[in-house]
PDB file of C-alpha atoms and ligand atoms in Angstrom:
ATOM      1  CA  MET A 613     115.567  68.196  21.890  1.00  0.00           C
ATOM      2  CA  ILE A 614     115.456  65.890  24.851  1.00  0.00           C
ATOM      3  CA  ASP A 615     112.304  67.587  26.105  1.00  0.00           C
ATOM      4  CA  ALA A 616     110.608  66.936  22.793  1.00  0.00           C
ATOM      5  CA  ALA A 617     111.567  63.291  23.042  1.00  0.00           C
ATOM      6  CA  ARG A 618     110.270  63.062  26.650  1.00  0.00           C
ATOM      7  CA  ARG A 619     107.029  64.601  25.560  1.00  0.00           C
ATOM      8  CA  MET A 620     106.686  62.086  22.800  1.00  0.00           C
ATOM      9  CA  LEU A 621     107.232  59.292  25.333  1.00  0.00           C
ATOM     10  CA  ALA A 622     104.867  60.829  27.799  1.00  0.00           C
ATOM     11  CA  ASP A 623     102.095  60.989  25.111  1.00  0.00           C
ATOM     12  CA  GLY A 624     102.962  57.592  23.751  1.00  0.00           C
ATOM     13  CA  ARG A 625     100.506  54.779  24.558  1.00  0.00           C
ATOM     14  CA  ARG A 626     102.339  51.898  22.780  1.00  0.00           C
ATOM     15  CA  VAL A 627     106.130  52.466  23.050  1.00  0.00           C
ATOM     16  CA  VAL A 628     108.615  50.044  21.618  1.00  0.00           C
ATOM     17  CA  SER A 629     112.405  50.131  22.075  1.00  0.00           C
ATOM     18  CA  PHE A 630     114.541  48.838  19.281  1.00  0.00           C
ATOM     19  CA  SER A 631     118.190  48.326  20.262  1.00  0.00           C
ATOM     20  CA  GLY A 632     121.550  47.349  18.781  1.00  0.00           C
ATOM     21  CA  ALA A 633     125.142  46.813  19.969  1.00  0.00           C
ATOM     22  CA  GLY A 634     125.450  50.399  21.104  1.00  0.00           C
ATOM     23  CA  LEU A 635     123.127  49.661  23.985  1.00  0.00           C
ATOM     24  CA  SER A 636     125.694  47.177  25.491  1.00  0.00           C
ATOM     25  CA  ALA A 637     128.898  48.913  24.455  1.00  0.00           C
ATOM     26  CA  GLU A 638     129.329  50.548  27.841  1.00  0.00           C
ATOM     27  CA  SER A 639     128.938  47.197  29.504  1.00  0.00           C
ATOM     28  CA  GLY A 640     132.081  46.138  27.707  1.00  0.00           C
ATOM     29  CA  VAL A 641     130.359  44.168  24.949  1.00  0.00           C
ATOM     30  CA  GLY A 642     132.016  45.337  21.669  1.00  0.00           C
ATOM     31  CA  THR A 643     129.913  46.781  18.820  1.00  0.00           C
ATOM     32  CA  PHE A 644     130.373  45.421  15.272  1.00  0.00           C
ATOM     33  CA  ARG A 645     131.073  48.390  13.001  1.00  0.00           C
ATOM     34  CA  ASP A 646     132.542  51.203  15.105  1.00  0.00           C
ATOM     35  CA  ALA A 647     136.041  51.958  13.860  1.00  0.00           C
ATOM     36  CA  PRO A 648     138.712  51.104  14.861  1.00  0.00           C
ATOM     37  CA  ASP A 649     137.831  48.331  17.226  1.00  0.00           C
ATOM     38  CA  GLY A 650     134.429  47.152  15.869  1.00  0.00           C
ATOM     39  CA  MET A 651     134.269  43.428  15.787  1.00  0.00           C
ATOM     40  CA  TRP A 652     133.999  43.212  12.007  1.00  0.00           C
ATOM     41  CA  ALA A 653     136.984  45.521  11.602  1.00  0.00           C
ATOM     42  CA  ASN A 654     139.105  42.909  13.207  1.00  0.00           C
ATOM     43  CA  TYR A 655     137.265  39.566  12.382  1.00  0.00           C
ATOM     44  CA  ASP A 656     135.858  38.211   9.113  1.00  0.00           C
ATOM     45  CA  PRO A 657     132.042  37.829   9.742  1.00  0.00           C
ATOM     46  CA  ALA A 658     131.959  35.313   6.762  1.00  0.00           C
ATOM     47  CA  ARG A 659     134.412  33.024   8.564  1.00  0.00           C
ATOM     48  CA  LEU A 660     132.972  33.447  12.146  1.00  0.00           C
ATOM     49  CA  ALA A 661     129.294  34.217  11.776  1.00  0.00           C
ATOM     50  CA  SER A 662     127.927  32.173   8.843  1.00  0.00           C
ATOM     51  CA  PRO A 663     126.963  28.559   8.233  1.00  0.00           C
ATOM     52  CA  GLU A 664     129.724  28.421   5.609  1.00  0.00           C
ATOM     53  CA  GLY A 665     132.299  29.559   8.067  1.00  0.00           C
ATOM     54  CA  PHE A 666     131.149  26.957  10.561  1.00  0.00           C
ATOM     55  CA  ALA A 667     131.244  24.225   7.975  1.00  0.00           C
ATOM     56  CA  ALA A 668     134.723  25.247   6.951  1.00  0.00           C
ATOM     57  CA  ASP A 669     136.224  25.484  10.489  1.00  0.00           C
ATOM     58  CA  PRO A 670     133.751  24.678  13.346  1.00  0.00           C
ATOM     59  CA  LYS A 671     136.441  24.783  16.063  1.00  0.00           C
ATOM     60  CA  LEU A 672     137.498  28.258  15.018  1.00  0.00           C
ATOM     61  CA  VAL A 673     133.939  29.521  15.228  1.00  0.00           C
ATOM     62  CA  ILE A 674     133.126  27.755  18.599  1.00  0.00           C
ATOM     63  CA  ASP A 675     136.362  29.095  20.208  1.00  0.00           C
ATOM     64  CA  TRP A 676     135.548  32.564  19.024  1.00  0.00           C
ATOM     65  CA  TYR A 677     132.073  32.347  20.544  1.00  0.00           C
ATOM     66  CA  ALA A 678     133.545  31.012  23.719  1.00  0.00           C
ATOM     67  CA  ALA A 679     135.562  34.204  24.027  1.00  0.00           C
ATOM     68  CA  ARG A 680     132.512  36.346  23.298  1.00  0.00           C
ATOM     69  CA  ARG A 681     130.518  34.376  25.866  1.00  0.00           C
ATOM     70  CA  ARG A 682     133.034  35.011  28.565  1.00  0.00           C
ATOM     71  CA  THR A 683     132.867  38.679  27.793  1.00  0.00           C
ATOM     72  CA  VAL A 684     129.013  38.755  28.021  1.00  0.00           C
ATOM     73  CA  GLY A 685     129.155  36.528  31.085  1.00  0.00           C
ATOM     74  CA  ASP A 686     131.468  39.107  32.889  1.00  0.00           C
ATOM     75  CA  ALA A 687     129.464  42.044  31.690  1.00  0.00           C
ATOM     76  CA  GLN A 688     126.823  43.822  33.823  1.00  0.00           C
ATOM     77  CA  PRO A 689     123.717  45.709  32.595  1.00  0.00           C
ATOM     78  CA  ASN A 690     124.445  49.455  32.403  1.00  0.00           C
ATOM     79  CA  PRO A 691     122.097  52.417  33.332  1.00  0.00           C
ATOM     80  CA  ALA A 692     120.481  52.245  29.828  1.00  0.00           C
ATOM     81  CA  HIS A 693     119.532  48.570  30.297  1.00  0.00           C
ATOM     82  CA  LEU A 694     118.231  49.323  33.848  1.00  0.00           C
ATOM     83  CA  ALA A 695     116.237  52.382  32.698  1.00  0.00           C
ATOM     84  CA  LEU A 696     114.577  50.331  29.892  1.00  0.00           C
ATOM     85  CA  ALA A 697     113.935  47.371  32.153  1.00  0.00           C
ATOM     86  CA  GLY A 698     112.327  49.723  34.658  1.00  0.00           C
ATOM     87  CA  ARG A 699     109.632  50.630  32.188  1.00  0.00           C
ATOM     88  CA  GLY A 700     107.263  47.632  32.183  1.00  0.00           C
ATOM     89  CA  ASP A 701     105.028  49.564  29.729  1.00  0.00           C
ATOM     90  CA  ILE A 702     107.670  49.477  26.979  1.00  0.00           C
ATOM     91  CA  LEU A 703     108.019  46.419  24.658  1.00  0.00           C
ATOM     92  CA  HIS A 704     111.633  45.638  23.926  1.00  0.00           C
ATOM     93  CA  VAL A 705     112.875  44.413  20.578  1.00  0.00           C
ATOM     94  CA  THR A 706     116.707  43.877  20.287  1.00  0.00           C
ATOM     95  CA  GLN A 707     119.248  42.786  17.711  1.00  0.00           C
ATOM     96  CA  ASN A 708     121.653  42.003  20.551  1.00  0.00           C
ATOM     97  CA  VAL A 709     122.366  38.346  21.362  1.00  0.00           C
ATOM     98  CA  ASP A 710     123.515  39.203  24.960  1.00  0.00           C
ATOM     99  CA  ASP A 711     121.063  38.777  27.759  1.00  0.00           C
ATOM    100  CA  LEU A 712     121.832  42.102  29.548  1.00  0.00           C
ATOM    101  CA  LEU A 713     118.343  43.640  29.045  1.00  0.00           C
ATOM    102  CA  THR A 714     116.776  40.502  30.629  1.00  0.00           C
ATOM    103  CA  ARG A 715     119.342  40.435  33.331  1.00  0.00           C
ATOM    104  CA  ALA A 716     118.474  44.081  34.084  1.00  0.00           C
ATOM    105  CA  GLY A 717     114.918  42.878  34.781  1.00  0.00           C
ATOM    106  CA  ALA A 718     113.089  43.318  31.478  1.00  0.00           C
ATOM    107  CA  ASP A 719     110.367  40.890  30.522  1.00  0.00           C
ATOM    108  CA  GLY A 720     109.508  39.436  27.186  1.00  0.00           C
ATOM    109  CA  VAL A 721     112.391  40.867  25.267  1.00  0.00           C
ATOM    110  CA  ILE A 722     112.159  39.984  21.574  1.00  0.00           C
ATOM    111  CA  SER A 723     115.686  38.851  20.555  1.00  0.00           C
ATOM    112  CA  LEU A 724     115.624  38.990  16.759  1.00  0.00           C
ATOM    113  CA  HIS A 725     119.134  37.598  16.283  1.00  0.00           C
ATOM    114  CA  GLY A 726     118.919  34.860  18.927  1.00  0.00           C
ATOM    115  CA  SER A 727     120.625  34.374  22.287  1.00  0.00           C
ATOM    116  CA  ILE A 728     124.331  33.719  22.790  1.00  0.00           C
ATOM    117  CA  ASP A 729     123.665  32.109  26.210  1.00  0.00           C
ATOM    118  CA  PHE A 730     122.081  29.074  24.427  1.00  0.00           C
ATOM    119  CA  ASP A 731     123.328  26.351  22.109  1.00  0.00           C
ATOM    120  CA  ARG A 732     121.098  24.674  19.538  1.00  0.00           C
ATOM    121  CA  CYS A 733     121.457  21.742  17.140  1.00  0.00           C
ATOM    122  CA  HIS A 734     122.923  22.900  13.853  1.00  0.00           C
ATOM    123  CA  ALA A 735     120.801  20.352  12.006  1.00  0.00           C
ATOM    124  CA  GLY A 736     117.717  21.850  13.516  1.00  0.00           C
ATOM    125  CA  CYS A 737     116.384  18.735  15.333  1.00  0.00           C
ATOM    126  CA  GLY A 738     115.042  21.051  17.954  1.00  0.00           C
ATOM    127  CA  HIS A 739     117.478  20.372  20.760  1.00  0.00           C
ATOM    128  CA  GLU A 740     118.474  23.532  22.583  1.00  0.00           C
ATOM    129  CA  GLU A 741     120.253  24.170  25.940  1.00  0.00           C
ATOM    130  CA  ARG A 742     121.519  27.003  28.063  1.00  0.00           C
ATOM    131  CA  VAL A 743     125.326  27.252  28.323  1.00  0.00           C
ATOM    132  CA  ASP A 744     127.575  28.328  31.274  1.00  0.00           C
ATOM    133  CA  MET A 745     128.841  31.697  30.078  1.00  0.00           C
ATOM    134  CA  THR A 746     131.699  31.708  32.560  1.00  0.00           C
ATOM    135  CA  ASP A 747     132.832  28.211  31.352  1.00  0.00           C
ATOM    136  CA  PRO A 748     131.548  28.034  27.758  1.00  0.00           C
ATOM    137  CA  PRO A 749     131.621  24.601  26.064  1.00  0.00           C
ATOM    138  CA  GLY A 750     133.908  23.694  23.149  1.00  0.00           C
ATOM    139  CA  LEU A 751     132.866  21.975  19.942  1.00  0.00           C
ATOM    140  CA  ARG A 752     130.437  19.162  20.782  1.00  0.00           C
ATOM    141  CA  ASP A 753     127.647  17.047  19.327  1.00  0.00           C
ATOM    142  CA  CYS A 754     123.874  17.324  19.804  1.00  0.00           C
ATOM    143  CA  PRO A 755     122.821  14.729  22.367  1.00  0.00           C
ATOM    144  CA  ALA A 756     119.516  14.174  20.423  1.00  0.00           C
ATOM    145  CA  CYS A 757     120.820  13.554  16.877  1.00  0.00           C
ATOM    146  CA  GLY A 758     124.620  13.750  16.861  1.00  0.00           C
ATOM    147  CA  ALA A 759     124.872  16.822  14.611  1.00  0.00           C
ATOM    148  CA  PRO A 760     127.137  19.655  15.832  1.00  0.00           C
ATOM    149  CA  LEU A 761     125.803  22.077  18.467  1.00  0.00           C
ATOM    150  CA  ARG A 762     126.288  25.785  17.754  1.00  0.00           C
ATOM    151  CA  PRO A 763     125.328  29.104  19.413  1.00  0.00           C
ATOM    152  CA  ALA A 764     121.615  29.830  19.114  1.00  0.00           C
ATOM    153  CA  VAL A 765     122.251  33.045  17.251  1.00  0.00           C
ATOM    154  CA  VAL A 766     121.296  34.023  13.723  1.00  0.00           C
ATOM    155  CA  TRP A 767     124.292  33.970  11.382  1.00  0.00           C
ATOM    156  CA  PHE A 768     124.665  35.892   8.124  1.00  0.00           C
ATOM    157  CA  GLY A 769     122.553  34.237   5.472  1.00  0.00           C
ATOM    158  CA  GLU A 770     120.234  32.586   8.000  1.00  0.00           C
ATOM    159  CA  PRO A 771     116.537  33.412   8.568  1.00  0.00           C
ATOM    160  CA  LEU A 772     115.383  35.130  11.676  1.00  0.00           C
ATOM    161  CA  PRO A 773     113.238  33.065  14.044  1.00  0.00           C
ATOM    162  CA  SER A 774     109.846  33.515  12.390  1.00  0.00           C
ATOM    163  CA  SER A 775     107.663  33.916  15.481  1.00  0.00           C
ATOM    164  CA  ASP A 776     110.042  36.603  17.002  1.00  0.00           C
ATOM    165  CA  TRP A 777     110.151  38.357  13.609  1.00  0.00           C
ATOM    166  CA  LEU A 778     106.335  38.373  13.295  1.00  0.00           C
ATOM    167  CA  ASP A 779     106.012  39.695  16.878  1.00  0.00           C
ATOM    168  CA  ALA A 780     108.509  42.457  16.299  1.00  0.00           C
ATOM    169  CA  GLU A 781     106.934  43.390  12.983  1.00  0.00           C
ATOM    170  CA  GLN A 782     103.388  43.573  14.686  1.00  0.00           C
ATOM    171  CA  ALA A 783     104.849  45.554  17.628  1.00  0.00           C
ATOM    172  CA  CYS A 784     106.513  48.100  15.299  1.00  0.00           C
ATOM    173  CA  ARG A 785     103.419  48.399  13.129  1.00  0.00           C
ATOM    174  CA  ASP A 786     101.225  49.077  16.233  1.00  0.00           C
ATOM    175  CA  CYS A 787     103.523  51.303  18.200  1.00  0.00           C
ATOM    176  CA  ASP A 788     103.059  55.096  18.371  1.00  0.00           C
ATOM    177  CA  VAL A 789     106.699  55.720  19.524  1.00  0.00           C
ATOM    178  CA  LEU A 790     109.793  53.747  18.503  1.00  0.00           C
ATOM    179  CA  LEU A 791     112.828  54.436  20.653  1.00  0.00           C
ATOM    180  CA  VAL A 792     115.845  53.370  18.622  1.00  0.00           C
ATOM    181  CA  ILE A 793     118.996  52.875  20.652  1.00  0.00           C
ATOM    182  CA  GLY A 794     122.655  52.134  19.501  1.00  0.00           C
ATOM    183  CA  THR A 795     122.267  50.614  16.067  1.00  0.00           C
ATOM    184  CA  SER A 796     123.909  51.523  12.714  1.00  0.00           C
ATOM    185  CA  ALA A 797     120.648  50.321  11.139  1.00  0.00           C
ATOM    186  CA  VAL A 798     122.477  48.657   8.241  1.00  0.00           C
ATOM    187  CA  VAL A 799     121.484  44.987   8.838  1.00  0.00           C
ATOM    188  CA  TYR A 800     118.239  43.782   7.292  1.00  0.00           C
ATOM    189  CA  PRO A 801     115.509  42.728   7.864  1.00  0.00           C
ATOM    190  CA  ALA A 802     115.860  44.071  11.369  1.00  0.00           C
ATOM    191  CA  ALA A 803     116.755  47.653  10.332  1.00  0.00           C
ATOM    192  CA  GLY A 804     113.543  47.700   8.229  1.00  0.00           C
ATOM    193  CA  LEU A 805     111.506  47.761  11.399  1.00  0.00           C
ATOM    194  CA  ILE A 806     112.360  51.489  11.861  1.00  0.00           C
ATOM    195  CA  GLY A 807     110.883  52.386   8.418  1.00  0.00           C
ATOM    196  CA  LEU A 808     107.865  50.103   9.088  1.00  0.00           C
ATOM    197  CA  ALA A 809     107.064  52.003  12.324  1.00  0.00           C
ATOM    198  CA  LYS A 810     107.619  55.321  10.668  1.00  0.00           C
ATOM    199  CA  SER A 811     105.236  54.464   7.727  1.00  0.00           C
ATOM    200  CA  ALA A 812     102.714  53.246  10.227  1.00  0.00           C
ATOM    201  CA  GLY A 813     102.685  56.672  11.795  1.00  0.00           C
ATOM    202  CA  ALA A 814     104.948  56.209  14.797  1.00  0.00           C
ATOM    203  CA  GLY A 815     107.233  58.965  16.189  1.00  0.00           C
ATOM    204  CA  ILE A 816     110.898  58.005  15.888  1.00  0.00           C
ATOM    205  CA  ILE A 817     113.367  58.894  18.652  1.00  0.00           C
ATOM    206  CA  ILE A 818     117.039  57.839  18.056  1.00  0.00           C
ATOM    207  CA  VAL A 819     119.722  57.624  20.686  1.00  0.00           C
ATOM    208  CA  ASN A 820     123.193  57.051  19.178  1.00  0.00           C
ATOM    209  CA  THR A 821     126.762  58.204  19.541  1.00  0.00           C
ATOM    210  CA  HIS A 822     126.983  58.884  15.842  1.00  0.00           C
ATOM    211  CA  GLN A 823     124.562  59.459  12.881  1.00  0.00           C
ATOM    212  CA  SER A 824     123.303  56.237  11.329  1.00  0.00           C
ATOM    213  CA  ASP A 825     121.462  54.976   8.302  1.00  0.00           C
ATOM    214  CA  ALA A 826     118.234  55.651  10.206  1.00  0.00           C
ATOM    215  CA  SER A 827     119.026  59.391  10.980  1.00  0.00           C
ATOM    216  CA  GLY A 828     116.746  60.431   8.125  1.00  0.00           C
ATOM    217  CA  LEU A 829     113.791  58.724   9.779  1.00  0.00           C
ATOM    218  CA  ALA A 830     114.190  60.389  13.123  1.00  0.00           C
ATOM    219  CA  ASP A 831     111.705  62.886  14.536  1.00  0.00           C
ATOM    220  CA  VAL A 832     114.230  63.498  17.389  1.00  0.00           C
ATOM    221  CA  GLU A 833     117.837  62.296  17.168  1.00  0.00           C
ATOM    222  CA  LEU A 834     119.870  62.550  20.354  1.00  0.00           C
ATOM    223  CA  LEU A 835     123.596  62.069  19.771  1.00  0.00           C
ATOM    224  CA  GLY A 836     125.143  60.783  22.978  1.00  0.00           C
ATOM    225  CA  LYS A 837     125.912  57.616  25.030  1.00  0.00           C
ATOM    226  CA  ALA A 838     123.039  55.316  25.751  1.00  0.00           C
ATOM    227  CA  SER A 839     123.960  55.016  29.412  1.00  0.00           C
ATOM    228  CA  GLU A 840     123.562  58.825  29.848  1.00  0.00           C
ATOM    229  CA  VAL A 841     120.729  59.670  27.433  1.00  0.00           C
ATOM    230  CA  VAL A 842     118.324  56.718  27.981  1.00  0.00           C
ATOM    231  CA  PRO A 843     117.849  57.128  31.807  1.00  0.00           C
ATOM    232  CA  ALA A 844     117.322  60.924  31.216  1.00  0.00           C
ATOM    233  CA  LEU A 845     114.551  60.033  28.741  1.00  0.00           C
ATOM    234  CA  LEU A 846     112.826  57.362  30.721  1.00  0.00           C
ATOM    235  CA  ASP A 847     112.749  58.543  34.329  1.00  0.00           C
ATOM    236  CA  GLU A 848     108.927  58.965  34.180  1.00  0.00           C
ATOM    237  CA  PRO A 849     106.892  56.379  36.141  1.00  0.00           C
ATOM    238  CA  ALA A 850     105.600  53.354  34.179  1.00  0.00           C
ATOM    239  CA  ARG A 851     102.001  53.329  33.029  1.00  0.00           C
ATOM    240  CA  PRO A 852      99.923  50.090  32.954  1.00  0.00           C
ATOM    241  CA  ARG A 853     100.019  48.518  29.435  1.00  0.00           C
TER     242      ARG A 853
HETATM  243  N1  APR B1476     125.724  54.589  23.049  1.00  0.00           N
HETATM  244  C1  APR B1476     124.932  54.749  22.015  1.00  0.00           C
HETATM  245  N2  APR B1476     125.272  54.340  20.731  1.00  0.00           N
HETATM  246  C2  APR B1476     126.475  53.797  20.553  1.00  0.00           C
HETATM  247  C3  APR B1476     127.348  53.572  21.722  1.00  0.00           C
HETATM  248  C4  APR B1476     126.935  54.033  23.030  1.00  0.00           C
HETATM  249  N3  APR B1476     127.731  53.900  24.066  1.00  0.00           N
HETATM  250  N4  APR B1476     128.486  52.994  21.182  1.00  0.00           N
HETATM  251  C5  APR B1476     128.284  52.808  19.891  1.00  0.00           C
HETATM  252  N5  APR B1476     127.089  53.278  19.503  1.00  0.00           N
HETATM  253  C6  APR B1476     126.501  53.230  18.205  1.00  0.00           C
HETATM  254  C7  APR B1476     127.479  53.334  16.963  1.00  0.00           C
HETATM  255  O1  APR B1476     127.582  54.710  16.617  1.00  0.00           O
HETATM  256  C8  APR B1476     126.734  52.556  15.906  1.00  0.00           C
HETATM  257  O2  APR B1476     125.932  53.381  15.140  1.00  0.00           O
HETATM  258  O3  APR B1476     125.875  51.970  18.070  1.00  0.00           O
HETATM  259  C9  APR B1476     125.864  51.544  16.678  1.00  0.00           C
HETATM  260  C10 APR B1476     126.400  50.063  16.645  1.00  0.00           C
HETATM  261  O4  APR B1476     126.286  49.669  15.281  1.00  0.00           O
HETATM  262  P1  APR B1476     126.799  48.242  14.912  1.00  0.00           P
HETATM  263  O5  APR B1476     128.032  47.970  15.492  1.00  0.00           O
HETATM  264  O6  APR B1476     126.621  48.108  13.422  1.00  0.00           O
HETATM  265  O7  APR B1476     125.773  47.206  15.661  1.00  0.00           O
HETATM  266  P2  APR B1476     124.250  46.786  15.257  1.00  0.00           P
HETATM  267  O8  APR B1476     123.498  47.922  14.559  1.00  0.00           O
HETATM  268  O9  APR B1476     123.615  46.313  16.473  1.00  0.00           O
HETATM  269  O10 APR B1476     124.443  45.592  14.207  1.00  0.00           O
HETATM  270  C11 APR B1476     123.402  44.961  13.704  1.00  0.00           C
HETATM  271  O11 APR B1476     124.787  43.274  12.720  1.00  0.00           O
HETATM  272  O12 APR B1476     126.720  42.200  12.984  1.00  0.00           O
HETATM  273  C12 APR B1476     125.353  42.013  12.994  1.00  0.00           C
HETATM  274  O13 APR B1476     123.944  40.464  14.102  1.00  0.00           O
HETATM  275  C13 APR B1476     124.808  41.607  14.315  1.00  0.00           C
HETATM  276  O14 APR B1476     122.910  42.312  15.577  1.00  0.00           O
HETATM  277  C14 APR B1476     124.033  42.729  14.819  1.00  0.00           C
HETATM  278  C15 APR B1476     123.685  43.489  13.584  1.00  0.00           C
END
């Protein structure tokens, strides 16, 4: 199976990677839906990752993100991040809000669900600033308009950043191989990119520890840990874009 996937990658001219929380799991950044310790098994996403939850208890939300920020700040890219970053010919689209792929050296990562290492104005005045992940801020106001600042991530019920979404859609429509890594493929619209690539004629390679909602779309599905399987897949030299 892995040889078939490597051949697809070797023949691919426009390869896109599409990743989820499983890519960063071995860096110590928890996933959301893996039982028993997936984040949403222990925390209520409606209370912690939604505008309604923020309105109801902003301090609870900001304190929870502060803990996540420390975790991400202490985390290091794993061999899967490094292998992906080492392939300048692959365009990376991620659902992850951590910066591990960028810290591994990848350029131009499209982060569909935002970036946990930034705060932005909740009222949308445009103010945005990087935060210190080792000493994350508490609840505070936007210096530009006085509204609350909140993590620059996409909460449930919020739209994805339109330019990132359009770029990701175009990349998945144009690619000839989509390498899907560590996602349950249950959160839309992001998960819809896999079907979009498939219907546009791309070959689909999935790397995941378990079967997912995208398994039926896979041309090759490799069940294993990202840090082991992805380097084995990608150790070919990069080609110019
Ligand atoms: N290597 C490969 N795959 C892994 C690993 C690993 N080490 N560990 C877990 N997985 C797989 C799990 O089997 C699961 O299918 O990664 C997937 C993680 O799925 P989720 O926890 O649902 O995360 P994700 O798909 O990224 O969630 C999508 O949901 O909560 C929102 O905004 C959040 O971006 C997130 C979105």
